Structure formats: C-alpha cells, structure tokens
C-alpha cells in the first residue's frame, strides 16, 4: 500500500518540515506521482514569471556551470601568470650568475630586477663585505638599527611607506608609497641567520606591495639574490 501522511486527532498539525522529511524518506513518492513534478510552479530569479520545477533546476545548474567556468578561467590565468613570472625569474637569475664583475653585481641586480619585473624603484645594500668592496656605495650608509631590523625579518616585509630608513636607499624616496623589504641572508626562507644585506622595492601604487599580499615569490627573489651576492663577503 502506498505510504500516506494521515494526521491523527492527537498529533500536531503537519508542518513543512514534516512534509520535507516524508519526501526525503520516501524516495519513490514522485515515481508514483510523477505528474506532480510537471505541475509544480516556482518563481524565477531572472523574471517575474513562474517556471516549472525542471526549468528552475536547469537554471540553477546553468548558473553553477557558469561559476565553475569562471573559476577555471581564473585558475588558467593564474597558471599563465605564474609561468611568466617563473620565466622572468630564471632569466634574472641567469643574468646574475653569468656576470663576472662582482663590484658591479649589486647595481646590475637592481637594474635587472626593475626591468624584468617592472618595479619602479629598487635599492640594495650589502654589509660585512670584504675590504675590496668596503668603499662601494652599496656597502655604506646603513645604521646598526636598520641592520638589526632587517635581521629580525624572517620573510619579506610589505606595506606602506612609514618612514623607514630603507627608503633613503632608493633613487627617489618621496615617490615610494608602498615598499617591500627583502632581507638577504645565508640559507633558505625562514632562516634565522643574521642578514648581510637587503633589497628594497618601491612603487607609487599603494597596493603594489600591500601588507596582505603573499610573499612566496619575493622570498625566492631574496634567496637567489643572497646566493649571488654571497661572494662579496
């Protein structure tokens, strides 16, 4: 005998939850009453007319498919962007390691970084260098407080220009609105070894180096720069 919902005199009135539970627990209900599906009318989210249950479900599926397509396109764009960045990083690293004049390497590193990655301003300082490079511009003008601050960074620092000493090492400090400070040290990202140098990136765009951005790519730049500059010490 087909399942039925028959309230008794002592039972509470049937609620929507009762009906929903009944349908969930009676999956063959619509097999026995298939004609009901064709008569159910629902409001459409896209226009004031009523649509059938099947049409409403089809619209929902189309919307979900569209959202998935957009997510896939975003993923493809991210993959392509990452590939472009990886190629530029490899080209930058290749240029550094083929350069044989150590004294001019820091300047070349900054220039290539600005060129390859469209960074408006790049500053670089290295301390604790061997006597042959002690009088170079890149080896001077860093206070002990600044060295301590940079050594305290276990990952690149990104944020708005708050008047840190690091901006004075840029070609045009007044134009630096957002900055990234990349400590240079032996070892991989997260190492607690004292920093022996720093890369400072700056932009007039407040969002270019914001405090919420990921720093994985900047960390790779820091590691490569540290390896390339190590022979100066």
CSV table of C-alpha atoms in Angstrom, one decimal:
chain,number,residue,atom,x,y,z
A,1,UNK,CA,0.0,0.0,0.0
A,2,UNK,CA,1.4,3.5,-0.8
A,3,UNK,CA,2.8,5.5,2.0
A,4,UNK,CA,0.5,8.1,3.4
A,5,UNK,CA,0.6,11.1,5.8
A,6,UNK,CA,-2.6,10.9,7.9
A,7,UNK,CA,-2.7,13.1,11.0
A,8,UNK,CA,-4.5,11.7,14.0
A,9,UNK,CA,-6.6,13.7,16.3
A,10,UNK,CA,-3.9,13.7,18.9
A,11,UNK,CA,-1.0,14.6,16.6
A,12,UNK,CA,0.3,18.1,16.0
A,13,UNK,CA,-0.6,19.7,12.6
A,14,UNK,CA,1.5,18.7,9.7
A,15,UNK,CA,4.3,21.2,9.1
A,16,UNK,CA,6.6,21.9,6.1
A,17,UNK,CA,9.4,20.1,7.9
A,18,UNK,CA,7.1,17.0,8.3
A,19,UNK,CA,6.4,17.1,4.5
A,20,UNK,CA,10.1,17.6,3.7
A,21,UNK,CA,11.1,14.7,6.0
A,22,UNK,CA,8.5,12.5,4.4
A,23,UNK,CA,9.7,13.2,0.9
A,24,UNK,CA,13.3,12.6,1.9
A,25,UNK,CA,12.5,9.3,3.5
A,26,UNK,CA,10.1,8.2,0.7
A,27,UNK,CA,12.2,8.5,-2.4
A,28,UNK,CA,9.6,6.6,-4.5
A,29,UNK,CA,6.9,9.1,-3.9
A,30,UNK,CA,7.5,11.0,-7.1
A,31,UNK,CA,7.7,7.8,-9.0
A,32,UNK,CA,4.2,7.0,-8.0
A,33,UNK,CA,3.1,10.7,-8.6
A,34,UNK,CA,5.3,11.7,-11.5
A,35,UNK,CA,2.6,14.1,-12.8
A,36,UNK,CA,3.1,16.3,-9.8
A,37,UNK,CA,6.6,17.4,-11.0
A,38,UNK,CA,5.2,18.8,-14.2
A,39,UNK,CA,2.6,20.9,-12.3
A,40,UNK,CA,4.9,22.4,-9.7
A,41,UNK,CA,5.5,26.1,-10.5
A,42,UNK,CA,8.2,28.3,-8.9
A,43,UNK,CA,9.1,31.9,-9.2
A,44,UNK,CA,12.1,32.6,-11.5
A,45,UNK,CA,15.0,34.6,-10.1
A,46,UNK,CA,15.5,36.2,-13.5
A,47,UNK,CA,12.0,37.4,-14.3
A,48,UNK,CA,8.5,37.7,-12.7
A,49,UNK,CA,7.0,34.7,-14.5
A,50,UNK,CA,6.6,31.3,-12.9
A,51,UNK,CA,8.6,28.4,-14.2
A,52,UNK,CA,8.4,24.7,-13.8
A,53,UNK,CA,10.5,22.8,-11.2
A,54,UNK,CA,12.5,21.2,-14.1
A,55,UNK,CA,13.2,24.6,-15.6
A,56,UNK,CA,14.2,26.1,-12.2
A,57,UNK,CA,16.6,23.2,-11.6
A,58,UNK,CA,18.0,23.6,-15.1
A,59,UNK,CA,18.6,27.3,-14.5
A,60,UNK,CA,20.4,26.6,-11.2
A,61,UNK,CA,22.6,24.0,-12.9
A,62,UNK,CA,23.5,26.6,-15.7
A,63,UNK,CA,24.4,29.1,-13.1
A,64,UNK,CA,26.6,26.6,-11.2
A,65,UNK,CA,28.3,25.6,-14.5
A,66,UNK,CA,28.9,29.3,-15.3
A,67,UNK,CA,30.5,29.9,-11.9
A,68,UNK,CA,32.7,26.8,-12.4
A,69,UNK,CA,33.8,28.0,-15.8
A,70,UNK,CA,34.8,31.4,-14.3
A,71,UNK,CA,36.8,29.7,-11.6
A,72,UNK,CA,38.5,27.5,-14.2
A,73,UNK,CA,39.4,30.6,-16.3
A,74,UNK,CA,40.8,32.3,-13.2
A,75,UNK,CA,42.9,29.2,-12.5
A,76,UNK,CA,44.2,29.2,-16.1
A,77,UNK,CA,45.1,32.9,-15.9
A,78,UNK,CA,46.9,32.3,-12.6
A,79,UNK,CA,48.9,29.4,-14.1
A,80,UNK,CA,49.8,31.5,-17.1
A,81,UNK,CA,50.8,34.5,-14.9
A,82,UNK,CA,52.9,32.1,-12.7
A,83,UNK,CA,54.7,30.7,-15.8
A,84,UNK,CA,55.5,34.2,-17.0
A,85,UNK,CA,56.9,35.1,-13.5
A,86,UNK,CA,58.9,31.9,-13.4
A,87,UNK,CA,60.4,32.6,-16.8
A,88,UNK,CA,61.4,36.1,-15.8
A,89,UNK,CA,62.9,34.9,-12.5
A,90,UNK,CA,65.0,32.3,-14.4
A,91,UNK,CA,66.2,35.0,-16.8
A,92,UNK,CA,67.1,37.3,-14.0
A,93,UNK,CA,69.0,34.6,-12.1
A,94,UNK,CA,70.8,33.6,-15.3
A,95,UNK,CA,71.9,37.2,-15.9
A,96,UNK,CA,73.2,37.4,-12.3
A,97,UNK,CA,75.2,34.2,-12.4
A,98,UNK,CA,76.8,34.9,-15.8
A,99,UNK,CA,78.0,38.3,-14.6
A,100,UNK,CA,81.7,38.1,-13.6
A,101,UNK,CA,82.4,41.6,-12.2
A,102,UNK,CA,81.5,41.3,-8.6
A,103,UNK,CA,81.8,45.0,-7.8
A,104,UNK,CA,79.1,46.0,-10.3
A,105,UNK,CA,76.9,43.0,-9.5
A,106,UNK,CA,74.6,44.8,-6.9
A,107,UNK,CA,73.8,47.6,-9.4
A,108,UNK,CA,73.2,45.1,-12.2
A,109,UNK,CA,70.9,43.1,-9.8
A,110,UNK,CA,68.8,46.2,-9.0
A,111,UNK,CA,68.6,47.3,-12.6
A,112,UNK,CA,67.6,43.9,-13.9
A,113,UNK,CA,65.1,43.5,-11.1
A,114,UNK,CA,63.5,46.8,-12.0
A,115,UNK,CA,63.5,45.9,-15.7
A,116,UNK,CA,62.3,42.3,-15.6
A,117,UNK,CA,59.5,42.8,-13.1
A,118,UNK,CA,58.5,46.5,-13.8
A,119,UNK,CA,59.5,47.7,-10.3
A,120,UNK,CA,59.6,51.5,-10.3
A,121,UNK,CA,62.4,51.7,-7.7
A,122,UNK,CA,65.0,49.2,-6.4
A,123,UNK,CA,67.6,49.8,-3.7
A,124,UNK,CA,70.3,47.5,-2.5
A,125,UNK,CA,72.7,47.4,0.4
A,126,UNK,CA,75.2,44.8,1.5
A,127,UNK,CA,77.3,44.9,4.7
A,128,UNK,CA,80.1,42.9,6.1
A,129,UNK,CA,81.8,42.8,2.7
A,130,UNK,CA,85.4,42.0,2.1
A,131,UNK,CA,87.8,45.0,2.1
A,132,UNK,CA,87.9,45.1,-1.7
A,133,UNK,CA,84.3,46.3,-1.8
A,134,UNK,CA,84.1,48.2,1.5
A,135,UNK,CA,84.1,51.7,-0.2
A,136,UNK,CA,81.4,50.9,-2.7
A,137,UNK,CA,78.1,52.8,-2.4
A,138,UNK,CA,76.2,49.6,-1.8
A,139,UNK,CA,78.3,48.8,1.3
A,140,UNK,CA,77.8,52.1,3.1
A,141,UNK,CA,75.1,54.2,4.7
A,142,UNK,CA,73.3,51.5,6.8
A,143,UNK,CA,72.8,52.1,10.5
A,144,UNK,CA,73.1,49.4,13.1
A,145,UNK,CA,69.4,49.8,14.0
A,146,UNK,CA,68.5,49.2,10.3
A,147,UNK,CA,70.7,46.1,10.2
A,148,UNK,CA,69.0,44.8,13.4
A,149,UNK,CA,65.6,45.4,12.0
A,150,UNK,CA,66.3,43.7,8.7
A,151,UNK,CA,67.9,40.7,10.5
A,152,UNK,CA,64.7,40.4,12.5
A,153,UNK,CA,62.7,39.8,9.4
A,154,UNK,CA,62.2,36.1,8.7
A,155,UNK,CA,60.3,36.8,5.5
A,156,UNK,CA,59.9,39.8,3.1
A,157,UNK,CA,58.1,42.8,4.6
A,158,UNK,CA,55.4,44.5,2.6
A,159,UNK,CA,53.5,47.7,3.5
A,160,UNK,CA,53.0,51.4,3.1
A,161,UNK,CA,56.0,53.8,3.4
A,162,UNK,CA,56.1,54.6,7.1
A,163,UNK,CA,59.4,56.5,7.0
A,164,UNK,CA,61.8,53.5,7.5
A,165,UNK,CA,65.5,54.2,6.9
A,166,UNK,CA,65.3,51.7,4.0
A,167,UNK,CA,63.5,54.2,1.7
A,168,UNK,CA,66.6,56.6,1.9
A,169,UNK,CA,68.5,54.0,-0.2
A,170,UNK,CA,66.0,54.5,-3.1
A,171,UNK,CA,66.7,56.8,-6.1
A,172,UNK,CA,63.5,58.8,-5.3
A,173,UNK,CA,62.3,58.2,-1.7
A,174,UNK,CA,59.5,60.7,-2.0
A,175,UNK,CA,57.8,58.6,-4.7
A,176,UNK,CA,57.8,55.5,-2.6
A,177,UNK,CA,54.2,54.9,-1.4
A,178,UNK,CA,54.4,51.1,-0.9
A,179,UNK,CA,57.6,49.1,-0.3
A,180,UNK,CA,58.9,45.6,0.0
A,181,UNK,CA,62.0,44.9,2.1
A,182,UNK,CA,63.7,41.6,1.3
A,183,UNK,CA,66.4,40.5,3.8
A,184,UNK,CA,69.5,38.9,2.3
A,185,UNK,CA,71.0,36.1,4.4
A,186,UNK,CA,72.5,32.6,4.1
A,187,UNK,CA,70.1,29.7,3.9
A,188,UNK,CA,66.5,29.4,2.7
A,189,UNK,CA,63.5,31.5,3.6
A,190,UNK,CA,62.8,31.3,7.3
A,191,UNK,CA,66.5,31.1,8.3
A,192,UNK,CA,67.4,33.0,11.4
A,193,UNK,CA,70.9,33.7,10.3
A,194,UNK,CA,71.8,37.4,10.5
A,195,UNK,CA,71.1,39.4,7.4
A,196,UNK,CA,74.1,40.6,5.4
A,197,UNK,CA,72.1,42.8,3.0
A,198,UNK,CA,68.7,43.9,1.8
A,199,UNK,CA,66.8,44.6,-1.4
A,200,UNK,CA,64.2,47.4,-1.2
A,201,UNK,CA,61.4,47.5,-3.8
A,202,UNK,CA,59.1,50.5,-4.0
A,203,UNK,CA,56.2,51.7,-6.0
A,204,UNK,CA,54.0,54.9,-6.2
A,205,UNK,CA,51.0,52.5,-6.2
A,206,UNK,CA,49.8,51.9,-2.6
A,207,UNK,CA,48.6,48.4,-3.5
A,208,UNK,CA,51.7,47.1,-5.3
A,209,UNK,CA,53.3,45.9,-2.1
A,210,UNK,CA,50.5,45.7,0.4
A,211,UNK,CA,50.6,44.0,3.8
A,212,UNK,CA,48.1,41.3,2.8
A,213,UNK,CA,49.9,40.0,-0.3
A,214,UNK,CA,51.6,36.7,-0.5
A,215,UNK,CA,55.4,36.8,-0.2
A,216,UNK,CA,56.4,33.4,-1.6
A,217,UNK,CA,57.7,34.9,-4.9
A,218,UNK,CA,59.6,37.7,-3.1
A,219,UNK,CA,61.1,35.1,-0.9
A,220,UNK,CA,62.5,33.2,-4.0
A,221,UNK,CA,63.9,36.6,-5.2
A,222,UNK,CA,65.6,37.1,-1.8
A,223,UNK,CA,67.1,33.6,-1.8
A,224,UNK,CA,68.6,34.0,-5.3
A,225,UNK,CA,69.9,37.5,-4.6
A,226,UNK,CA,71.5,36.2,-1.4
A,227,UNK,CA,73.3,33.4,-3.2
A,228,UNK,CA,74.5,35.7,-6.0
A,229,UNK,CA,75.9,38.3,-3.5
A,230,UNK,CA,77.5,35.9,-1.1
A,231,UNK,CA,80.9,36.1,-2.8
A,232,UNK,CA,81.1,39.8,-1.9
A,233,UNK,CA,81.7,38.8,1.7
